[in-house]
Tab-separated table of C-alpha atoms in Angstrom:
chain	number	residue	atom	x	y	z
A	166	UNK	CA	89.981	137.801	222.209
A	167	UNK	CA	89.778	139.126	225.734
A	168	UNK	CA	86.084	140.068	226.310
A	169	UNK	CA	87.088	143.324	228.004
A	170	UNK	CA	89.248	144.343	225.002
A	171	UNK	CA	86.457	143.461	222.577
A	172	UNK	CA	83.986	145.525	224.587
A	173	UNK	CA	86.430	148.421	224.515
A	174	UNK	CA	86.703	148.245	220.730
A	175	UNK	CA	82.913	148.338	220.325
A	176	UNK	CA	82.697	151.296	222.709
A	177	UNK	CA	85.276	153.257	220.702
A	178	UNK	CA	83.503	152.416	217.432
A	179	UNK	CA	80.191	153.553	218.879
A	180	UNK	CA	81.685	156.857	219.981
A	181	UNK	CA	83.170	157.416	216.522
A	182	UNK	CA	79.807	156.799	214.839
A	183	UNK	CA	78.084	159.122	217.297
A	184	UNK	CA	80.700	161.772	216.635
A	185	UNK	CA	80.191	161.591	212.859
A	186	UNK	CA	76.428	161.976	213.123
A	187	UNK	CA	76.673	164.790	215.659
A	188	UNK	CA	78.621	166.875	213.123
A	189	UNK	CA	75.578	167.015	210.842
A	190	UNK	CA	72.319	167.654	212.740
A	191	UNK	CA	69.228	165.859	211.369
A	192	UNK	CA	67.054	167.835	208.986
A	193	UNK	CA	64.100	167.905	211.408
A	194	UNK	CA	66.231	169.758	213.947
A	195	UNK	CA	66.991	172.432	211.364
A	196	UNK	CA	63.431	173.231	210.290
A	197	UNK	CA	63.140	176.199	212.655
A	198	UNK	CA	66.300	177.898	211.440
A	199	UNK	CA	64.488	179.597	208.543
A	200	UNK	CA	61.694	181.573	210.257
A	201	UNK	CA	61.088	183.611	207.075
A	202	UNK	CA	59.517	180.570	205.349
A	203	UNK	CA	56.542	179.754	207.529
A	204	UNK	CA	52.848	179.066	207.263
A	205	UNK	CA	50.173	180.067	209.753
A	206	UNK	CA	48.343	177.024	211.124
A	207	UNK	CA	45.397	176.669	213.488
A	208	UNK	CA	45.974	175.054	216.881
A	209	UNK	CA	42.380	175.153	218.099
A	210	UNK	CA	40.584	177.356	220.651
A	211	UNK	CA	41.306	180.372	218.487
A	212	UNK	CA	45.074	179.895	218.762
A	213	UNK	CA	47.542	179.903	215.891
A	214	UNK	CA	51.242	179.382	215.430
A	215	UNK	CA	53.627	179.093	212.506
A	216	UNK	CA	54.746	175.923	210.753
A	217	UNK	CA	58.061	176.217	208.976
A	218	UNK	CA	58.877	174.741	205.582
A	219	UNK	CA	60.741	171.398	205.695
A	220	UNK	CA	64.470	170.806	205.266
A	221	UNK	CA	65.817	168.025	203.031
A	222	UNK	CA	69.286	166.591	202.391
A	223	UNK	CA	70.497	167.277	198.869
A	224	UNK	CA	72.258	169.728	196.632
A	225	UNK	CA	71.710	172.780	194.448
A	226	UNK	CA	73.179	173.311	190.990
A	227	UNK	CA	73.514	177.003	190.105
A	228	UNK	CA	73.194	178.496	186.638
A	229	UNK	CA	76.975	178.806	186.655
A	230	UNK	CA	77.031	174.999	187.106
A	231	UNK	CA	78.440	175.179	190.641
A	232	UNK	CA	77.159	172.452	192.994
A	233	UNK	CA	76.407	173.280	196.638
A	234	UNK	CA	75.596	170.338	198.943
A	235	UNK	CA	73.800	170.429	202.257
A	236	UNK	CA	70.396	170.739	203.926
A	237	UNK	CA	68.019	172.525	201.543
A	238	UNK	CA	64.925	174.465	202.583
A	239	UNK	CA	61.939	173.355	200.453
A	240	UNK	CA	59.438	176.217	200.591
A	241	UNK	CA	56.419	176.454	198.292
A	242	UNK	CA	53.879	179.108	197.348
A	243	UNK	CA	52.126	178.939	200.724
A	244	UNK	CA	55.235	180.395	202.346
A	245	UNK	CA	55.324	183.394	200.012
A	246	UNK	CA	57.533	183.939	197.003
A	247	UNK	CA	61.150	183.237	197.826
A	248	UNK	CA	63.909	185.651	196.953
A	249	UNK	CA	66.590	183.272	198.185
A	250	UNK	CA	66.994	179.516	198.440
A	251	UNK	CA	68.417	178.612	201.860
A	252	UNK	CA	71.002	175.841	202.304
A	253	UNK	CA	73.159	174.758	205.249
A	254	UNK	CA	76.332	172.927	204.108
A	255	UNK	CA	76.771	169.419	205.540
A	256	UNK	CA	80.007	170.360	207.302
A	257	UNK	CA	78.402	173.337	209.090
A	258	UNK	CA	76.165	173.394	212.155
A	259	UNK	CA	75.367	177.032	212.945
A	260	UNK	CA	72.512	179.177	211.741
A	261	UNK	CA	75.072	181.811	210.746
A	262	UNK	CA	76.508	179.273	208.259
A	263	UNK	CA	73.306	179.151	206.192
A	264	UNK	CA	73.865	180.103	202.554
A	265	UNK	CA	71.134	182.120	200.831
A	266	UNK	CA	71.331	181.667	197.064
A	267	UNK	CA	69.358	184.214	194.981
A	268	UNK	CA	66.566	182.305	193.217
A	269	UNK	CA	67.608	183.693	189.833
A	270	UNK	CA	70.958	181.910	190.282
A	271	UNK	CA	69.388	178.493	190.996
A	272	UNK	CA	69.140	175.983	188.155
A	273	UNK	CA	68.033	172.675	189.664
A	274	UNK	CA	67.615	171.202	193.165
A	275	UNK	CA	67.795	167.531	194.094
A	276	UNK	CA	66.896	166.233	197.553
A	277	UNK	CA	66.161	163.016	199.402
A	278	UNK	CA	62.519	162.398	200.213
A	279	UNK	CA	61.634	161.592	203.838
A	280	UNK	CA	61.446	157.962	204.878
A	281	UNK	CA	63.939	156.547	202.405
A	282	UNK	CA	66.506	157.150	199.729
A	283	UNK	CA	64.085	158.216	196.984
A	284	UNK	CA	65.147	161.408	195.236
A	285	UNK	CA	63.142	164.340	193.905
A	286	UNK	CA	64.238	167.112	191.563
A	287	UNK	CA	62.915	170.665	191.769
A	288	UNK	CA	63.143	173.978	190.001
A	289	UNK	CA	62.082	177.357	191.344
A	290	UNK	CA	58.964	178.559	189.543
A	291	UNK	CA	57.445	181.901	190.533
A	292	UNK	CA	59.318	181.851	193.836
A	293	UNK	CA	58.335	178.276	194.798
A	294	UNK	CA	60.342	175.058	194.856
A	295	UNK	CA	58.336	172.954	192.416
A	296	UNK	CA	58.906	169.257	191.797
A	297	UNK	CA	59.725	168.319	188.207
A	298	UNK	CA	57.148	165.986	186.636
A	299	UNK	CA	58.509	166.367	183.106
A	300	UNK	CA	60.549	168.735	180.951
A	301	UNK	CA	61.172	168.920	177.226
A	302	UNK	CA	62.731	171.955	175.622
A	303	UNK	CA	60.735	175.046	176.572
A	304	UNK	CA	57.740	173.030	177.819
A	305	UNK	CA	57.577	171.588	181.335
A	306	UNK	CA	55.165	170.349	184.011
A	307	UNK	CA	55.837	170.968	187.698
A	308	UNK	CA	54.073	170.011	190.913
A	309	UNK	CA	53.938	172.411	193.855
A	310	UNK	CA	52.662	170.356	196.839
A	311	UNK	CA	52.115	171.182	200.473
A	312	UNK	CA	50.238	169.531	203.308
A	313	UNK	CA	50.118	169.714	207.068
A	314	UNK	CA	47.948	168.423	209.906
A	315	UNK	CA	46.843	170.513	212.854
A	316	UNK	CA	46.312	169.347	216.420
A	317	UNK	CA	42.595	168.787	215.762
A	318	UNK	CA	43.451	166.157	213.159
A	319	UNK	CA	42.479	168.238	210.142
A	320	UNK	CA	44.722	167.783	207.121
A	321	UNK	CA	45.195	170.937	205.104
A	322	UNK	CA	46.372	170.590	201.523
A	323	UNK	CA	47.326	173.217	198.999
A	324	UNK	CA	48.547	171.913	195.685
A	325	UNK	CA	49.241	173.232	192.216
A	326	UNK	CA	50.331	171.559	189.017
A	327	UNK	CA	51.962	174.073	186.701
A	328	UNK	CA	52.333	173.911	182.940
A	329	UNK	CA	55.141	176.144	181.687
A	330	UNK	CA	55.114	176.747	177.948
A	331	UNK	CA	57.701	179.032	176.408
A	332	UNK	CA	58.051	180.986	179.646
A	333	UNK	CA	54.310	181.297	180.352
A	334	UNK	CA	53.002	179.649	183.535
A	335	UNK	CA	49.515	178.101	183.623
A	336	UNK	CA	47.882	176.465	186.663
A	337	UNK	CA	46.385	173.160	185.521
A	338	UNK	CA	42.968	172.213	186.942
A	339	UNK	CA	42.949	169.267	189.338
A	340	UNK	CA	40.426	166.619	190.278
A	341	UNK	CA	41.891	165.401	193.568
A	342	UNK	CA	44.009	166.674	196.430
A	343	UNK	CA	47.033	165.431	194.519
A	344	UNK	CA	46.872	167.370	191.229
A	345	UNK	CA	49.625	165.216	189.762
A	346	UNK	CA	47.504	162.079	190.255
A	347	UNK	CA	46.738	160.036	187.175
A	348	UNK	CA	43.027	160.884	186.988
A	349	UNK	CA	43.742	164.623	187.152
A	350	UNK	CA	46.228	164.405	184.283
A	351	UNK	CA	43.777	162.264	182.296
A	352	UNK	CA	41.021	164.781	182.847
A	353	UNK	CA	43.307	167.585	181.703
A	354	UNK	CA	44.238	165.712	178.520
A	355	UNK	CA	40.629	164.934	177.588
A	356	UNK	CA	39.270	168.391	178.333
A	357	UNK	CA	42.156	170.334	176.805
A	358	UNK	CA	42.798	168.334	173.668
A	359	UNK	CA	39.252	167.113	172.998
A	360	UNK	CA	40.057	163.437	173.616
A	361	UNK	CA	38.174	160.559	175.213
A	362	UNK	CA	40.999	158.500	176.668
A	363	UNK	CA	40.586	156.164	179.635
A	364	UNK	CA	43.254	155.253	182.166
A	365	UNK	CA	44.026	152.014	180.309
A	366	UNK	CA	45.199	154.034	177.296
A	367	UNK	CA	48.311	155.045	179.255
A	368	UNK	CA	50.835	152.788	180.958
A	369	UNK	CA	51.467	155.177	183.833
A	370	UNK	CA	51.579	158.791	184.974
A	371	UNK	CA	54.849	159.412	183.178
A	372	UNK	CA	53.243	158.536	179.841
A	373	UNK	CA	50.441	161.044	180.497
A	374	UNK	CA	53.019	163.723	181.256
A	375	UNK	CA	54.897	162.832	178.067
A	376	UNK	CA	51.673	163.122	176.062
A	377	UNK	CA	51.047	166.635	177.371
A	378	UNK	CA	54.633	167.656	176.667
A	379	UNK	CA	54.286	166.321	173.115
A	380	UNK	CA	51.073	168.245	172.459
A	381	UNK	CA	52.304	171.484	173.967
A	382	UNK	CA	55.579	171.148	172.089
A	383	UNK	CA	53.546	171.021	168.872
A	384	UNK	CA	52.319	174.513	169.647
A	385	UNK	CA	48.846	173.569	170.885
A	386	UNK	CA	47.090	176.493	172.564
A	387	UNK	CA	45.768	175.106	175.848
A	388	UNK	CA	42.278	176.065	176.954
A	389	UNK	CA	42.332	178.466	179.885
């Protein structure tokens, strides 16, 4: 093939790829489009600014079983209780195109995690997008994480693991910065149910979550 013609084909292909990606701006470029979900952070020298909640690619399933796909705003309890879940459809690019879904109409949220194709599922609990650790009937465990790092290098973490039993929400005590970590769940099991398990008694975190769901489903009254 004529080298000049081959070069022309590659140039056209490159322009087409660029055009496709330009139709859907990256999530990081959209973070500032929801100024109502923001957290005050320290910049040093007595200065502060606001850090907005992150945007993730995914979809929302409503209680009417409609599916809305796009860039989803993942705001947690540090940003205040949400009244609406914000989503920008993939085929839209303007701030005026953002859809605000009332939280009472949201059933489940699924998004891609940063840095790969791993997926996470969320529900809105008390106005926060909380990651699902486990659900069974009217008993569920959710994780409400948040972290950021300021310009001085300090990492600020605010985390909650929530146990929802028959509509009642309880904040589970944690041992580490990550309340959903295995040792925190193990501590909760031993202290709440009067057990003396060690980490080797469970295969993984999921099995610990399943144990708690089993016990709470039996009607156990957790210690406050």
